[in-house]
Coordinates of N, CA and C and ligand atoms in Angstrom, one line a residue:
M161 N -6.2 19.8 -12.9 CA -4.9 19.2 -12.4 C -5.2 18.6 -11.0
H162 N -4.7 17.4 -10.9 CA -4.8 16.6 -9.6 C -3.5 16.4 -9.0
T163 N -3.5 16.4 -7.7 CA -2.3 15.9 -7.0 C -2.6 14.5 -6.4
I164 N -1.8 13.5 -6.9 CA -2.0 12.2 -6.4 C -0.8 12.0 -5.4
L165 N -1.2 11.5 -4.2 CA -0.1 11.2 -3.2 C -0.1 9.8 -3.0
T166 N 1.1 9.2 -3.0 CA 1.2 7.8 -2.6 C 2.0 7.8 -1.3
I167 N 1.3 7.2 -0.2 CA 2.0 7.0 1.0 C 2.5 5.6 1.1
V168 N 3.8 5.4 1.2 CA 4.3 4.0 1.3 C 4.6 3.9 2.8
V169 N 3.9 3.0 3.4 CA 4.1 2.8 4.9 C 5.1 1.6 5.1
A170 N 6.2 2.0 5.8 CA 7.2 1.0 6.0 C 7.8 1.3 7.4
A171 N 7.0 1.6 8.4 CA 7.5 1.9 9.7 C 7.2 0.7 10.7
G172 N 6.9 -0.5 10.2 CA 6.7 -1.6 11.1 C 8.0 -2.2 11.5
S173 N 8.0 -3.1 12.5 CA 9.2 -3.7 12.9 C 9.5 -5.0 12.2
G174 N 8.5 -5.6 11.5 CA 8.7 -6.8 10.7 C 9.3 -8.0 11.4
T175 N 8.8 -8.3 12.5 CA 9.4 -9.4 13.4 C 9.2 -10.8 12.8
R176 N 8.2 -11.0 12.0 CA 7.9 -12.3 11.5 C 9.0 -12.9 10.6
M177 N 9.8 -12.0 10.0 CA 10.9 -12.4 9.1 C 12.1 -13.0 9.9
G178 N 12.2 -12.6 11.2 CA 13.2 -13.2 12.0 C 14.6 -12.6 11.7
T179 N 14.7 -11.5 11.1 CA 16.0 -10.9 10.8 C 16.3 -9.7 11.7
E180 N 17.6 -9.3 11.7 CA 17.9 -8.2 12.7 C 17.4 -6.9 12.2
I181 N 17.5 -6.6 10.9 CA 17.0 -5.3 10.4 C 15.5 -5.6 9.9
P182 N 14.7 -4.6 10.0 CA 13.3 -4.8 9.6 C 13.2 -5.2 8.1
K183 N 12.2 -6.1 7.8 CA 12.2 -6.8 6.5 C 12.1 -5.8 5.3
Q184 N 11.6 -4.6 5.5 CA 11.5 -3.6 4.4 C 12.8 -3.2 3.9
F185 N 13.9 -3.4 4.7 CA 15.3 -3.0 4.2 C 16.1 -4.2 3.6
L186 N 15.5 -5.4 3.7 CA 16.2 -6.6 3.1 C 16.4 -6.4 1.6
T187 N 17.4 -7.0 1.1 CA 17.7 -6.9 -0.3 C 16.9 -7.9 -1.1
V188 N 16.3 -7.5 -2.2 CA 15.7 -8.4 -3.1 C 16.0 -7.9 -4.5
D189 N 16.5 -8.8 -5.4 CA 16.8 -8.5 -6.7 C 17.8 -7.2 -6.7
G190 N 18.7 -7.2 -5.8 CA 19.8 -6.2 -5.8 C 19.5 -4.9 -5.1
E191 N 18.3 -4.8 -4.5 CA 17.9 -3.5 -3.9 C 17.0 -3.7 -2.7
P192 N 17.1 -2.8 -1.7 CA 16.2 -2.9 -0.6 C 14.7 -3.0 -1.0
I193 N 13.9 -3.8 -0.4 CA 12.5 -4.1 -0.8 C 11.8 -2.8 -0.9
V194 N 11.9 -1.9 0.1 CA 11.1 -0.6 0.1 C 11.5 0.3 -1.1
M195 N 12.8 0.2 -1.5 CA 13.2 1.0 -2.6 C 12.5 0.5 -3.9
K196 N 12.4 -0.8 -4.0 CA 11.8 -1.4 -5.2 C 10.3 -1.0 -5.2
T197 N 9.7 -0.9 -4.0 CA 8.3 -0.6 -3.9 C 8.1 0.9 -4.3
L198 N 8.9 1.8 -3.9 CA 8.8 3.2 -4.3 C 9.0 3.3 -5.8
R199 N 9.9 2.6 -6.4 CA 10.2 2.6 -7.8 C 8.9 2.2 -8.6
R200 N 8.3 1.1 -8.1 CA 7.1 0.5 -8.7 C 6.0 1.5 -8.7
M201 N 5.8 2.1 -7.6 CA 4.6 3.0 -7.5 C 4.9 4.3 -8.3
D202 N 6.1 4.7 -8.3 CA 6.4 5.9 -9.1 C 6.1 5.6 -10.6
E203 N 6.5 4.4 -11.0 CA 6.3 4.0 -12.4 C 4.9 3.7 -12.7
G204 N 4.2 3.0 -11.8 CA 2.8 2.6 -12.0 C 1.9 3.8 -12.1
V205 N 2.1 4.8 -11.3 CA 1.2 6.0 -11.3 C 1.6 6.9 -12.6
A206 N 2.9 6.9 -12.9 CA 3.3 7.7 -14.1 C 2.6 7.1 -15.3
R207 N 2.6 5.7 -15.4 CA 2.0 5.1 -16.5 C 0.5 5.3 -16.6
F208 N -0.2 5.4 -15.4 CA -1.6 5.7 -15.4 C -1.8 7.1 -15.9
L209 N -1.0 8.1 -15.5 CA -1.2 9.5 -15.9 C -0.9 9.7 -17.3
T210 N -0.1 8.8 -17.9 CA 0.2 9.0 -19.4 C -0.6 8.1 -20.2
G211 N -1.6 7.4 -19.6 CA -2.5 6.6 -20.4 C -1.9 5.3 -20.9
C212 N -0.8 4.8 -20.3 CA -0.1 3.6 -20.7 C -0.5 2.4 -20.0
S213 N -1.4 2.5 -19.0 CA -1.7 1.3 -18.2 C -2.7 0.4 -18.9
P214 N -2.5 -0.9 -18.8 CA -3.4 -1.9 -19.4 C -4.6 -2.1 -18.5
D215 N -5.6 -2.8 -19.0 CA -6.6 -3.4 -18.1 C -7.5 -2.5 -17.3
V216 N -7.7 -1.3 -17.7 CA -8.5 -0.4 -16.8 C -9.9 -0.5 -17.2
D217 N -10.8 -0.8 -16.3 CA -12.2 -0.9 -16.5 C -12.8 0.4 -16.8
K218 N -13.1 0.7 -18.1 CA -13.5 2.1 -18.5 C -15.0 2.3 -18.1
T219 N -15.7 1.3 -17.6 CA -17.1 1.5 -17.2 C -17.2 2.1 -15.9
V220 N -16.1 2.2 -15.1 CA -16.1 2.8 -13.8 C -16.0 4.3 -13.9
G221 N -17.2 5.0 -14.0 CA -17.2 6.4 -14.0 C -16.4 7.0 -15.2
N222 N -16.5 8.3 -15.3 CA -15.7 9.0 -16.3 C -14.4 9.5 -15.7
L223 N -13.4 9.3 -16.4 CA -12.1 9.6 -15.9 C -11.9 11.2 -16.0
P224 N -11.7 11.8 -14.8 CA -11.5 13.3 -14.9 C -10.2 13.5 -15.7
N225 N -10.1 14.8 -16.2 CA -8.9 15.1 -16.9 C -7.7 15.1 -16.0
V226 N -6.7 14.2 -16.3 CA -5.6 14.1 -15.5 C -4.3 14.8 -16.1
D227 N -4.6 15.5 -17.2 CA -3.4 16.3 -17.8 C -2.8 17.2 -16.7
N228 N -1.5 17.3 -16.7 CA -0.8 18.2 -15.7 C -0.9 17.7 -14.3
S229 N -1.4 16.5 -14.1 CA -1.5 16.0 -12.7 C -0.1 15.7 -12.2
V230 N 0.1 15.8 -10.9 CA 1.4 15.5 -10.3 C 1.3 14.4 -9.3
H231 N 2.4 13.7 -9.2 CA 2.5 12.5 -8.2 C 3.5 12.8 -7.2
K232 N 3.1 12.8 -5.9 CA 4.0 13.0 -4.8 C 4.2 11.6 -4.1
L233 N 5.4 11.4 -3.5 CA 5.6 10.2 -2.8 C 6.0 10.5 -1.3
A234 N 5.3 9.9 -0.4 CA 5.7 10.1 1.0 C 6.1 8.7 1.5
L235 N 7.3 8.6 2.1 CA 7.8 7.3 2.7 C 7.8 7.4 4.2
V236 N 7.0 6.5 4.8 CA 6.9 6.5 6.3 C 7.9 5.4 6.9
L237 N 8.8 5.8 7.7 CA 9.9 4.9 8.2 C 9.9 5.0 9.7
P238 N 10.5 3.9 10.3 CA 10.8 4.0 11.7 C 11.8 5.1 11.9
E239 N 11.5 6.0 12.9 CA 12.4 7.2 13.0 C 13.9 6.8 13.2
A240 N 14.1 5.7 13.9 CA 15.5 5.3 14.2 C 16.2 4.9 12.9
Y241 N 15.5 4.5 11.9 CA 16.1 4.0 10.6 C 16.2 5.1 9.5
I242 N 15.8 6.3 9.8 CA 15.9 7.3 8.7 C 17.3 7.6 8.3
P243 N 18.3 7.7 9.2 CA 19.7 7.9 8.7 C 20.2 6.7 7.9
Y244 N 19.8 5.5 8.3 CA 20.2 4.3 7.5 C 19.6 4.4 6.1
W245 N 18.3 4.8 6.0 CA 17.7 5.0 4.7 C 18.4 5.9 3.8
R246 N 18.9 7.0 4.4 CA 19.6 8.0 3.6 C 20.9 7.4 3.1
E247 N 21.6 6.6 3.9 CA 22.8 5.9 3.5 C 22.4 4.9 2.3
L248 N 21.3 4.2 2.4 CA 20.9 3.3 1.4 C 20.6 4.0 0.1
C249 N 20.0 5.2 0.2 CA 19.7 6.0 -1.0 C 21.0 6.4 -1.8
E250 N 22.0 6.8 -0.9 CA 23.3 7.2 -1.5 C 24.0 5.9 -2.2
K251 N 24.0 4.8 -1.4 CA 24.7 3.6 -1.9 C 24.1 3.2 -3.2
H252 N 22.7 3.2 -3.3 CA 22.0 2.7 -4.6 C 21.8 3.8 -5.6
R253 N 22.3 5.0 -5.3 CA 22.0 6.2 -6.1 C 20.5 6.3 -6.5
F254 N 19.7 6.3 -5.4 CA 18.3 6.3 -5.6 C 17.8 7.8 -5.8
G255 N 17.3 8.1 -6.9 CA 17.1 9.5 -7.2 C 15.6 9.9 -7.3
I256 N 14.7 9.0 -7.1 CA 13.2 9.4 -7.2 C 12.9 10.3 -6.0
P257 N 12.4 11.5 -6.3 CA 12.0 12.4 -5.2 C 11.0 11.9 -4.3
H258 N 11.2 12.0 -3.0 CA 10.2 11.5 -2.0 C 10.4 12.2 -0.7
T259 N 9.4 12.3 0.1 CA 9.4 13.0 1.4 C 9.4 11.9 2.5
V260 N 10.4 11.9 3.4 CA 10.5 10.9 4.4 C 9.8 11.4 5.7
V261 N 8.9 10.6 6.2 CA 8.1 11.0 7.4 C 8.3 9.9 8.5
P262 N 8.5 10.3 9.8 CA 8.6 9.3 10.8 C 7.3 8.6 11.1
G263 N 7.4 7.3 11.4 CA 6.2 6.5 11.6 C 5.6 6.7 13.0
G264 N 4.5 6.0 13.3 CA 3.8 6.1 14.5 C 3.7 4.7 15.2
E265 N 3.0 4.7 16.3 CA 2.9 3.5 17.1 C 2.2 2.3 16.3
T266 N 1.2 2.6 15.5 CA 0.5 1.6 14.7 C 0.5 2.0 13.3
R267 N 0.0 1.2 12.4 CA -0.1 1.5 11.0 C -1.0 2.8 10.8
F268 N -2.1 2.8 11.6 CA -3.0 4.0 11.6 C -2.2 5.3 11.8
H269 N -1.4 5.3 12.8 CA -0.6 6.5 13.2 C 0.4 6.8 12.1
S270 N 1.0 5.8 11.5 CA 2.0 6.0 10.4 C 1.3 6.6 9.2
V271 N 0.1 6.1 8.8 CA -0.6 6.7 7.7 C -1.0 8.1 8.0
K272 N -1.4 8.4 9.2 CA -1.8 9.7 9.6 C -0.6 10.7 9.4
N273 N 0.5 10.3 9.8 CA 1.7 11.1 9.7 C 2.0 11.4 8.2
G274 N 1.8 10.3 7.4 CA 2.1 10.5 5.9 C 1.1 11.5 5.3
L275 N -0.2 11.4 5.7 CA -1.2 12.3 5.2 C -0.8 13.8 5.5
G276 N -0.2 14.0 6.6 CA 0.2 15.3 7.0 C 1.2 16.0 6.1
A277 N 2.0 15.1 5.4 CA 3.1 15.6 4.6 C 2.6 16.4 3.4
F278 N 1.4 16.0 2.8 CA 0.8 16.7 1.7 C -0.7 16.8 1.9
P279 N -1.1 17.8 2.7 CA -2.5 17.9 3.1 C -3.4 18.3 2.0
E280 N -2.9 18.7 0.8 CA -3.7 19.2 -0.2 C -4.0 18.1 -1.3
A281 N -3.5 16.9 -1.1 CA -3.6 15.8 -2.1 C -5.1 15.5 -2.5
D282 N -5.4 15.4 -3.8 CA -6.8 15.1 -4.2 C -7.1 13.6 -4.1
I283 N -6.1 12.8 -4.5 CA -6.3 11.4 -4.4 C -5.1 10.8 -3.6
V284 N -5.4 9.9 -2.7 CA -4.3 9.4 -1.9 C -4.3 7.8 -2.0
L285 N -3.1 7.3 -2.4 CA -2.9 5.9 -2.4 C -2.1 5.5 -1.1
V286 N -2.5 4.5 -0.4 CA -1.7 4.0 0.7 C -1.2 2.6 0.3
H287 N 0.1 2.4 0.4 CA 0.7 1.1 -0.1 C 1.7 0.6 0.9
D288 N 1.6 -0.7 1.1 CA 2.6 -1.4 2.1 C 4.0 -1.3 1.5
G289 N 4.9 -0.9 2.3 CA 6.3 -0.9 1.8 C 6.9 -2.2 1.4
V290 N 6.3 -3.3 1.8 CA 6.8 -4.6 1.5 C 6.0 -5.3 0.3
R291 N 5.4 -4.5 -0.5 CA 4.7 -5.0 -1.7 C 5.3 -4.4 -3.0
P292 N 6.5 -4.9 -3.4 CA 7.1 -4.3 -4.6 C 6.6 -4.8 -5.9
L293 N 5.5 -5.6 -5.9 CA 5.1 -6.2 -7.2 C 3.7 -5.8 -7.6
A294 N 3.2 -4.5 -7.2 CA 1.9 -4.1 -7.6 C 2.0 -3.6 -9.1
G295 N 1.3 -4.4 -9.9 CA 1.4 -4.1 -11.4 C 0.6 -2.9 -11.8
D296 N 0.9 -2.4 -13.1 CA 0.3 -1.2 -13.6 C -1.3 -1.4 -13.6
G297 N -1.8 -2.6 -13.9 CA -3.2 -2.7 -14.0 C -3.9 -2.5 -12.6
V298 N -3.2 -3.1 -11.5 CA -3.7 -2.9 -10.2 C -3.8 -1.5 -9.8
V299 N -2.6 -0.8 -10.0 CA -2.5 0.6 -9.7 C -3.6 1.5 -10.4
A300 N -3.7 1.2 -11.7 CA -4.6 2.0 -12.5 C -6.1 1.8 -12.1
R301 N -6.4 0.6 -11.8 CA -7.8 0.3 -11.5 C -8.2 1.0 -10.1
V302 N -7.2 0.9 -9.2 CA -7.5 1.6 -7.9 C -7.6 3.1 -8.1
I303 N -6.7 3.7 -8.8 CA -6.8 5.2 -9.0 C -8.1 5.5 -9.6
R304 N -8.4 4.8 -10.7 CA -9.6 5.2 -11.5 C -10.9 5.0 -10.6
T305 N -11.0 3.9 -9.9 CA -12.2 3.7 -9.1 C -12.2 4.7 -7.9
A306 N -11.1 5.0 -7.3 CA -11.1 6.0 -6.2 C -11.6 7.3 -6.8
M307 N -11.1 7.7 -8.0 CA -11.6 9.0 -8.5 C -13.1 9.0 -8.8
A308 N -13.6 7.9 -9.2 CA -15.0 7.8 -9.6 C -15.9 7.6 -8.3
L309 N -15.5 6.8 -7.4 CA -16.4 6.4 -6.3 C -15.9 6.8 -4.9
G310 N -14.7 7.3 -4.8 CA -14.2 7.8 -3.5 C -13.3 6.9 -2.7
A311 N -13.5 5.6 -2.8 CA -12.7 4.6 -2.0 C -12.6 3.3 -2.7
A312 N -11.4 2.8 -2.9 CA -11.2 1.5 -3.7 C -10.1 0.7 -3.1
V313 N -10.3 -0.6 -3.0 CA -9.3 -1.5 -2.6 C -9.2 -2.7 -3.5
P314 N -7.9 -3.1 -3.8 CA -7.8 -4.3 -4.7 C -7.9 -5.6 -3.9
V315 N -8.6 -6.6 -4.4 CA -8.8 -7.8 -3.7 C -8.5 -9.0 -4.7
V316 N -8.3 -10.2 -4.0 CA -8.1 -11.4 -4.8 C -8.9 -12.5 -4.1
P317 N -9.4 -13.5 -4.9 CA -10.1 -14.6 -4.3 C -9.2 -15.4 -3.3
V318 N -9.8 -16.0 -2.3 CA -9.1 -16.8 -1.3 C -8.9 -18.2 -1.9
V319 N -7.7 -18.7 -2.0 CA -7.5 -20.0 -2.7 C -7.4 -21.1 -1.7
D320 N -7.0 -20.9 -0.5 CA -7.1 -22.0 0.5 C -8.5 -22.1 1.1
S321 N -8.8 -23.4 1.6 CA -10.0 -23.5 2.3 C -9.9 -22.8 3.6
L322 N -11.0 -22.4 4.1 CA -11.0 -21.6 5.4 C -11.8 -22.2 6.5
R323 N -11.3 -22.1 7.7 CA -12.1 -22.6 8.9 C -12.1 -21.5 9.9
R324 N -13.3 -21.4 10.6 CA -13.4 -20.4 11.7 C -13.1 -21.1 13.0
I325 N -12.2 -20.5 13.8 CA -11.8 -21.1 15.1 C -12.8 -20.5 16.1
S326 N -13.4 -21.4 16.8 CA -14.3 -20.8 17.9 C -13.9 -21.3 19.2
G327 N -13.7 -20.4 20.1 CA -13.2 -20.8 21.5 C -11.8 -21.2 21.5
G328 N -11.3 -21.6 22.6 CA -9.9 -22.0 22.7 C -9.7 -23.5 22.8
D329 N -10.7 -24.3 22.5 CA -10.7 -25.7 22.7 C -10.3 -26.5 21.4
G330 N -9.8 -25.8 20.4 CA -9.4 -26.5 19.2 C -10.6 -26.8 18.2
H331 N -11.8 -26.4 18.6 CA -12.9 -26.6 17.8 C -12.9 -25.6 16.6
S332 N -13.2 -26.1 15.4 CA -13.3 -25.2 14.2 C -14.4 -25.7 13.3
V333 N -14.9 -24.7 12.5 CA -15.9 -25.1 11.4 C -15.5 -24.6 10.1
A334 N -15.8 -25.3 9.0 CA -15.5 -24.9 7.7 C -16.4 -23.7 7.3
V335 N -15.8 -22.7 6.6 CA -16.7 -21.6 6.1 C -16.5 -21.5 4.6
D336 N -17.5 -20.9 3.9 CA -17.4 -20.8 2.5 C -16.5 -19.8 2.0
R337 N -15.4 -20.2 1.4 CA -14.3 -19.2 1.0 C -14.8 -18.3 -0.1
A338 N -15.9 -18.7 -0.8 CA -16.4 -17.8 -1.9 C -17.0 -16.5 -1.3
E339 N -17.3 -16.5 0.0 CA -17.8 -15.3 0.6 C -16.8 -14.3 1.0
F340 N -15.5 -14.7 0.8 CA -14.4 -13.8 1.3 C -13.4 -13.4 0.2
R341 N -12.8 -12.3 0.4 CA -11.7 -11.8 -0.5 C -10.5 -11.4 0.3
A342 N -9.3 -11.7 -0.2 CA -8.1 -11.2 0.5 C -7.8 -9.8 0.0
V343 N -7.5 -8.9 0.9 CA -7.4 -7.4 0.6 C -5.9 -7.1 0.4
Q344 N -5.5 -6.4 -0.7 CA -4.2 -5.9 -0.9 C -4.1 -4.4 -0.8
T345 N -2.9 -3.9 -1.2 CA -2.7 -2.5 -1.3 C -2.1 -2.3 -2.7
P346 N -2.0 -1.2 -3.4 CA -2.4 0.1 -2.8 C -4.0 0.3 -2.7
Q347 N -4.4 0.9 -1.6 CA -5.8 1.3 -1.4 C -5.9 2.8 -1.8
G348 N -6.9 3.1 -2.5 CA -7.0 4.5 -3.0 C -8.3 5.2 -2.5
F349 N -8.1 6.5 -2.3 CA -9.2 7.3 -1.7 C -9.2 8.8 -2.2
R350 N -10.4 9.4 -2.2 CA -10.3 10.8 -2.4 C -9.7 11.4 -1.2
G351 N -8.9 12.4 -1.4 CA -8.1 13.0 -0.2 C -9.0 13.5 0.9
D352 N -10.0 14.2 0.6 CA -10.9 14.8 1.6 C -11.5 13.7 2.5
L353 N -11.9 12.7 1.8 CA -12.6 11.5 2.5 C -11.6 10.9 3.5
L354 N -10.4 10.6 3.0 CA -9.4 9.9 3.8 C -8.9 10.7 5.0
R355 N -8.8 12.0 4.7 CA -8.3 12.9 5.8 C -9.4 13.0 6.9
E356 N -10.7 13.0 6.5 CA -11.7 13.0 7.5 C -11.7 11.7 8.3
A357 N -11.6 10.6 7.6 CA -11.6 9.3 8.2 C -10.5 9.2 9.3
Y358 N -9.3 9.7 8.9 CA -8.1 9.7 9.8 C -8.1 10.7 10.9
S359 N -9.2 11.6 10.9 CA -9.3 12.5 12.0 C -10.0 11.8 13.2
M360 N -10.5 10.6 13.0 CA -11.1 9.8 14.0 C -10.1 9.4 15.1
P361 N -10.6 9.2 16.3 CA -9.7 8.6 17.3 C -9.3 7.1 16.9
Y362 N -8.2 6.7 17.3 CA -7.7 5.3 17.0 C -8.7 4.2 17.5
D363 N -8.9 3.2 16.8 CA -9.8 2.1 17.2 C -9.0 0.8 16.8
E364 N -9.0 -0.2 17.7 CA -8.3 -1.4 17.5 C -8.7 -2.2 16.3
R365 N -9.9 -1.9 15.8 CA -10.5 -2.6 14.6 C -9.9 -2.1 13.3
F366 N -9.1 -1.0 13.4 CA -8.5 -0.5 12.2 C -7.4 -1.4 11.7
T367 N -7.5 -2.2 10.7 CA -6.4 -3.0 10.2 C -5.8 -2.4 8.9
D368 N -6.6 -1.7 8.2 CA -6.1 -1.1 7.0 C -6.9 0.2 6.7
D369 N -6.7 0.9 5.6 CA -7.3 2.2 5.4 C -8.8 2.0 5.1
A370 N -9.1 0.9 4.4 CA -10.5 0.7 4.1 C -11.3 0.5 5.4
S371 N -10.7 -0.2 6.4 CA -11.5 -0.3 7.6 C -11.6 1.0 8.4
V372 N -10.7 1.9 8.2 CA -10.8 3.2 8.8 C -11.9 4.0 8.2
V373 N -12.0 4.0 6.9 CA -13.1 4.7 6.1 C -14.4 4.1 6.5
E374 N -14.5 2.8 6.5 CA -15.8 2.1 6.7 C -16.3 2.4 8.1
L375 N -15.4 2.2 9.1 CA -15.8 2.3 10.5 C -16.1 3.8 10.9
S376 N -15.5 4.7 10.1 CA -15.8 6.1 10.4 C -17.2 6.5 9.8
G377 N -17.8 5.6 9.1 CA -19.2 5.8 8.6 C -19.2 6.8 7.4
L378 N -18.1 6.9 6.7 CA -18.0 7.9 5.6 C -18.4 7.4 4.3
G379 N -18.7 6.1 4.2 CA -19.1 5.6 2.9 C -18.6 4.2 2.6
A380 N -19.1 3.6 1.5 CA -18.7 2.3 1.2 C -17.3 2.3 0.4
V381 N -16.7 1.1 0.5 CA -15.4 0.9 -0.2 C -15.6 0.0 -1.4
A382 N -15.3 0.5 -2.6 CA -15.4 -0.4 -3.8 C -14.3 -1.4 -3.9
L383 N -14.6 -2.6 -4.4 CA -13.6 -3.6 -4.6 C -13.1 -3.5 -6.1
T384 N -11.8 -3.6 -6.3 CA -11.3 -3.7 -7.7 C -10.4 -5.0 -7.7
E385 N -10.1 -5.4 -8.9 CA -9.3 -6.6 -9.1 C -7.9 -6.4 -8.7
G386 N -7.4 -7.2 -7.8 CA -6.0 -7.2 -7.4 C -5.2 -8.2 -8.3
S387 N -4.1 -8.7 -7.8 CA -3.3 -9.6 -8.5 C -2.6 -10.6 -7.6
P388 N -2.6 -11.9 -7.9 CA -1.9 -12.9 -7.1 C -0.4 -12.6 -6.9
A389 N 0.2 -11.9 -7.9 CA 1.6 -11.5 -7.9 C 1.9 -10.4 -6.9
N390 N 0.9 -9.7 -6.5 CA 1.1 -8.5 -5.7 C 1.2 -8.9 -4.2
I391 N 2.3 -9.7 -3.9 CA 2.4 -10.3 -2.6 C 3.0 -9.4 -1.6
K392 N 2.6 -9.6 -0.3 CA 3.2 -8.8 0.8 C 4.3 -9.7 1.4
I393 N 5.5 -9.2 1.3 CA 6.7 -10.0 1.8 C 6.7 -10.0 3.3
T394 N 6.4 -11.2 3.8 CA 6.2 -11.3 5.3 C 7.2 -12.3 5.9
T395 N 7.4 -13.4 5.1 CA 8.2 -14.5 5.6 C 9.4 -14.8 4.7
P396 N 10.4 -15.5 5.1 CA 11.5 -15.9 4.2 C 11.0 -16.5 2.9
A397 N 9.9 -17.3 3.0 CA 9.4 -18.0 1.7 C 8.9 -16.9 0.8
D398 N 8.2 -15.8 1.3 CA 7.7 -14.7 0.4 C 8.9 -14.0 -0.3
L399 N 10.0 -13.9 0.5 CA 11.2 -13.2 -0.1 C 11.7 -14.0 -1.3
A400 N 11.8 -15.3 -1.1 CA 12.3 -16.2 -2.2 C 11.3 -16.0 -3.5
V401 N 10.0 -16.0 -3.2 CA 9.1 -15.9 -4.3 C 9.2 -14.5 -5.0
A402 N 9.4 -13.5 -4.2 CA 9.5 -12.1 -4.7 C 10.8 -12.0 -5.6
Q403 N 11.8 -12.7 -5.1 CA 13.1 -12.6 -5.9 C 12.9 -13.2 -7.3
V404 N 12.2 -14.4 -7.4 CA 11.9 -15.0 -8.7 C 11.0 -14.1 -9.5
L405 N 10.0 -13.6 -8.9 CA 9.0 -12.7 -9.7 C 9.7 -11.5 -10.2
L406 N 10.6 -10.9 -9.4 CA 11.2 -9.6 -9.8 C 12.3 -9.9 -10.9
E407 N 13.0 -11.0 -10.8 CA 13.9 -11.4 -11.8 C 13.2 -11.6 -13.1
G408 N 12.0 -12.2 -13.0 CA 11.3 -12.6 -14.3 C 10.8 -11.3 -14.9
Ligands
C5P611 O1 2.0 -5.2 10.5 P1 1.6 -5.3 9.1 O2 2.3 -6.3 8.2 O3 0.1 -5.4 8.8 O4 2.0 -3.9 8.4 C1 1.5 -3.4 7.2 C2 2.4 -2.2 6.7 O5 2.3 -1.2 7.6 C3 3.9 -2.6 6.6 O6 4.4 -2.0 5.4 C4 4.5 -1.9 7.9 O7 5.8 -1.5 7.7 C5 3.5 -0.7 8.0 N1 3.5 -0.2 9.4 C6 3.8 1.1 9.7 N2 3.8 1.6 11.0 C7 3.5 0.8 12.0 C8 3.2 -0.6 11.8 C9 3.2 -1.1 10.5 O8 4.1 1.9 8.8 N3 3.5 1.2 13.3

């Protein structure tokens, strides 16, 4: 039996959206974004555990027996918005069990707080609260690879051309986009590995969980196939795209 923990991090201030309330609480397809994200992860992990997920690369290690495994959800929110969240849950009759945890100063501190909610978890997924479109295939590939190899992140090819900006004089040079991948969430880890990585002191180079594991020297992070639909809602244009994708 395994305990899989999904930490949904939603304690950021979301200033790029330009709205009064943080973007994770904006409504998309009739529900706050972060509620949709919790629903998606609840369903995606359940489908993995019941063997219903498509597209899983069966060559990545042997899948341990996941019979009787349980899935726990921790939601990390800005402390000041926890009462508002409770109101939203009542208003939308949101019944998926989850533990609410107050966030920290940076994403690193928020994840650390989430880890503390279920310190016995065998596998931990960390997912951005503003990614309500992580499909079953993405979720399954990450869990399976994390179980087999310890650490896994979903990635997609970069579609735009890329330029490196050097200095502050407007000079830039083209770089080969084939050498890069854009990193998504959920990112998946064996629990012991992630807890050890997060016991490190904070470093400004920590941008996501993979960077914490990598910079703590605890091992390599495997790449799995992400999805172009698994967008991070950051701007008003992203919100419009998410609305269309969720309706579809
Ligand atoms: O700032 P950025 O968009 O990279 O944030 C990624 C995710 O981390 C978002 O879901 C955001 O709400 C979350 N976050 C957090 N605590 C912070 C900062 C960001 O949970 N202090």
